[in-house]
Tab-separated table of C-alpha atoms in Angstrom:
chain	number	residue	atom	x	y	z
V	804	SER	CA	41.267	29.177	-103.243
V	805	ARG	CA	41.590	27.073	-100.230
V	806	HIS	CA	38.862	24.449	-101.209
V	807	PRO	CA	38.480	24.300	-104.925
V	808	GLY	CA	36.820	20.821	-104.733
V	809	SER	CA	34.121	22.326	-102.365
V	810	LEU	CA	33.423	25.064	-104.747
V	811	TYR	CA	33.094	22.757	-107.737
V	812	ARG	CA	30.643	20.611	-105.782
V	813	VAL	CA	28.536	23.730	-105.045
V	814	PHE	CA	28.468	24.672	-108.709
V	815	VAL	CA	27.362	21.151	-109.600
V	816	LYS	CA	24.664	21.280	-107.083
V	817	LEU	CA	23.468	24.683	-108.322
V	818	GLY	CA	23.484	23.280	-111.797
V	819	TYR	CA	21.368	20.366	-110.813
V	820	ARG	CA	19.037	22.604	-108.837
V	821	GLN	CA	18.557	24.770	-111.938
V	822	LYS	CA	17.950	21.656	-114.070
V	823	ALA	CA	15.367	20.384	-111.530
V	824	GLU	CA	13.621	23.805	-111.514
V	825	SER	CA	13.671	23.774	-115.220
V	826	THR	CA	12.081	20.250	-115.229
V	827	LYS	CA	9.363	21.411	-112.767
V	828	THR	CA	8.600	24.411	-115.001
V	829	LYS	CA	8.344	22.099	-118.000
V	830	SER	CA	6.149	19.773	-116.036
V	831	LYS	CA	3.860	22.583	-114.971
V	832	ILE	CA	3.589	23.798	-118.601
V	833	THR	CA	2.772	20.236	-119.694
V	834	THR	CA	0.110	19.897	-117.064
V	835	ILE	CA	-1.484	23.235	-118.091
V	836	THR	CA	-1.281	22.319	-121.732
V	837	THR	CA	-3.004	18.916	-120.998
V	838	ARG	CA	-5.703	20.632	-118.889
V	839	ILE	CA	-6.443	23.212	-121.670
V	840	THR	CA	-6.527	20.473	-124.320
V	841	ASN	CA	-9.030	18.357	-122.208
V	842	ILE	CA	-11.162	21.492	-121.618
V	843	TYR	CA	-11.129	22.396	-125.254
V	844	GLU	CA	-12.101	18.848	-126.439
V	845	SER	CA	-15.024	18.727	-123.862
V	846	SER	CA	-16.498	22.153	-124.559
V	847	LYS	CA	-19.354	23.125	-126.802
V	848	LYS	CA	-17.023	25.434	-128.601
V	849	ASP	CA	-19.479	28.387	-128.283
V	850	THR	CA	-19.090	32.048	-127.077
V	851	ASN	CA	-20.034	31.127	-123.473
V	852	ASP	CA	-17.337	28.385	-123.132
V	853	ALA	CA	-14.775	30.600	-124.833
V	854	ILE	CA	-15.354	33.341	-122.232
V	855	ALA	CA	-15.391	30.860	-119.262
V	856	ASN	CA	-12.073	29.255	-120.462
V	857	SER	CA	-10.578	32.753	-121.019
V	858	ILE	CA	-11.501	33.646	-117.500
V	859	ALA	CA	-9.956	30.573	-115.980
V	860	THR	CA	-6.817	30.843	-118.093
V	861	THR	CA	-6.404	34.591	-117.316
V	862	ALA	CA	-6.771	33.727	-113.540
V	863	ASN	CA	-3.937	31.186	-113.963
V	864	LEU	CA	-1.700	33.579	-115.880
V	865	ILE	CA	-2.073	36.550	-113.376
V	866	ASN	CA	-2.301	34.275	-110.295
V	867	ALA	CA	-5.735	35.654	-109.284
V	868	LYS	CA	-6.848	35.015	-105.883
V	869	LEU	CA	-10.601	34.931	-106.547
V	870	ILE	CA	-13.020	34.951	-109.527
V	871	VAL	CA	-16.354	36.564	-108.833
V	872	SER	CA	-19.079	35.508	-111.239
V	873	PHE	CA	-22.413	37.362	-111.280
V	874	THR	CA	-25.054	34.888	-112.511
V	875	GLU	CA	-28.697	34.148	-112.214
V	876	THR	CA	-28.715	30.612	-113.444
V	877	GLY	CA	-25.273	29.611	-112.358
V	878	LEU	CA	-24.240	28.226	-115.778
V	879	SER	CA	-21.501	30.768	-116.283
V	880	SER	CA	-19.904	29.999	-112.873
V	881	ARG	CA	-20.202	26.232	-113.565
V	882	ARG	CA	-18.477	26.645	-116.954
V	883	ILE	CA	-15.600	28.613	-115.288
V	884	SER	CA	-15.378	25.862	-112.600
V	885	LYS	CA	-15.085	23.232	-115.385
V	886	ALA	CA	-12.062	24.986	-116.706
V	887	ARG	CA	-10.374	24.446	-113.326
V	888	PRO	CA	-8.905	27.942	-112.511
V	889	CYS	CA	-6.163	28.381	-109.884
V	890	CYS	CA	-8.409	30.126	-107.464
V	891	PRO	CA	-12.015	29.741	-106.094
V	892	VAL	CA	-15.023	30.970	-107.994
V	893	LEU	CA	-17.629	32.934	-106.083
V	894	SER	CA	-20.888	32.754	-107.758
V	895	VAL	CA	-23.100	35.748	-106.781
V	896	THR	CA	-26.732	35.146	-107.501
V	897	ASN	CA	-30.281	36.224	-106.379
V	898	ARG	CA	-31.813	32.791	-106.864
V	899	LEU	CA	-31.773	30.214	-103.999
V	900	SER	CA	-31.904	27.342	-106.423
V	901	THR	CA	-28.743	28.496	-108.119
V	902	VAL	CA	-26.980	28.547	-104.806
V	903	ARG	CA	-28.003	24.932	-104.053
V	904	GLN	CA	-27.058	23.693	-107.537
V	905	ASN	CA	-23.681	25.441	-107.415
V	906	GLY	CA	-22.764	23.602	-104.174
V	907	LEU	CA	-22.151	20.495	-106.243
V	908	TYR	CA	-19.205	21.824	-108.427
V	909	TRP	CA	-15.547	21.817	-107.999
V	910	GLY	CA	-14.094	25.081	-106.515
V	911	LEU	CA	-17.408	26.849	-106.746
V	912	TYR	CA	-18.995	28.721	-103.865
V	913	SER	CA	-22.217	30.666	-103.942
V	914	GLN	CA	-23.293	33.871	-102.282
V	915	PHE	CA	-26.954	34.691	-102.280
V	916	ILE	CA	-27.921	38.343	-102.514
V	917	PRO	CA	-31.623	39.052	-101.591
V	918	THR	CA	-32.054	41.941	-104.138
V	919	LYS	CA	-32.008	42.112	-107.889
V	920	MET	CA	-28.785	41.573	-109.663
V	921	PRO	CA	-26.485	44.650	-110.067
V	922	GLY	CA	-27.141	46.317	-113.444
V	923	PHE	CA	-23.774	48.024	-113.935
V	924	ILE	CA	-20.221	46.693	-114.065
V	925	GLU	CA	-19.071	49.197	-111.430
V	926	GLU	CA	-21.699	47.945	-108.942
V	927	MET	CA	-20.416	44.331	-109.573
V	928	GLU	CA	-16.851	45.485	-108.798
V	929	VAL	CA	-17.776	47.019	-105.521
V	930	ILE	CA	-19.778	43.926	-104.486
V	931	ALA	CA	-16.910	41.759	-105.524
V	932	ILE	CA	-14.496	43.782	-103.485
V	933	VAL	CA	-16.785	43.702	-100.366
V	934	TYR	CA	-16.967	39.909	-100.589
V	935	ALA	CA	-13.179	39.492	-101.363
V	936	LYS	CA	-12.429	41.465	-98.225
V	937	ARG	CA	-14.668	39.368	-96.177
V	938	LEU	CA	-12.872	36.250	-97.547
V	939	GLY	CA	-9.577	37.631	-96.396
V	940	LEU	CA	-8.011	38.950	-99.504
V	941	VAL	CA	-5.502	41.720	-98.960
V	942	PRO	CA	-4.664	44.965	-100.872
V	943	GLY	CA	-2.782	44.191	-104.094
V	944	ASP	CA	-4.515	40.844	-104.654
V	945	GLN	CA	-5.973	40.450	-107.998
V	946	ILE	CA	-9.610	39.293	-108.599
V	947	ILE	CA	-11.505	38.745	-111.738
V	948	VAL	CA	-15.138	39.955	-112.057
V	949	SER	CA	-17.287	38.408	-114.667
V	950	GLY	CA	-20.958	38.675	-115.652
V	951	GLY	CA	-23.372	39.852	-118.243
V	952	THR	CA	-24.924	43.254	-119.162
V	953	PRO	CA	-27.657	43.908	-119.508
V	954	THR	CA	-28.478	41.698	-116.363
V	955	GLY	CA	-30.620	38.849	-117.161
V	956	ALA	CA	-29.719	38.598	-120.760
V	957	GLY	CA	-28.497	35.076	-120.152
V	958	LYS	CA	-25.008	35.754	-121.632
V	959	THR	CA	-21.606	36.458	-119.929
V	960	ASN	CA	-20.019	39.171	-121.973
V	961	PHE	CA	-17.442	40.792	-119.845
V	962	MET	CA	-14.346	39.957	-117.674
V	963	ARG	CA	-12.661	42.663	-115.660
V	964	ILE	CA	-9.410	42.288	-113.705
V	965	ILE	CA	-9.350	44.496	-110.516
V	966	GLN	CA	-6.878	44.926	-107.811
V	967	MET	CA	-7.956	44.887	-104.161
V	968	PRO	CA	-7.783	48.478	-102.903
V	969	ASN	CA	-5.886	49.669	-99.878
V	970	ASN	CA	-7.513	49.080	-96.522
V	971	ASN	CA	-8.318	52.739	-96.029
V	972	VAL	CA	-10.804	52.773	-98.796
V	973	ASP	CA	-14.372	52.481	-97.588
V	974	LEU	CA	-16.714	50.931	-100.002
V	975	ILE	CA	-19.935	50.999	-98.049
């Protein structure tokens, strides 16, 4: 080799780069662990908080682009927001008072629907995809849909991960 010293320096730099990336990964894991610990310690440790924390954690794990939460009172959406997911939370509700309240929370955006809440998970999925398209999500992006069935029961009891469909699919 004509420049063995140069080659050595490149390997050293690569080694340092790998070490730096490893340190960044460890730092990110530490940050996430600290966040989860803080959320756990401040939660009520009930089913609703467990589901909200699961939704936020899942969003972080799959790098979701949006969480769409169907809620009447907004409490489920606020709990998800408290868990600090990596993406925005869109709270879909049929109550104007809920829209106003949710405006005060971190990463939480509300969408008012002037009809009754959808009664089936499949309806919620279609509505979530329509709003996600309006927000600029592209085919292949993953979104999480959450809500409760039967509607109006006051309990979030499902989370579904869906992928944005191809642009050639008409939903409405």
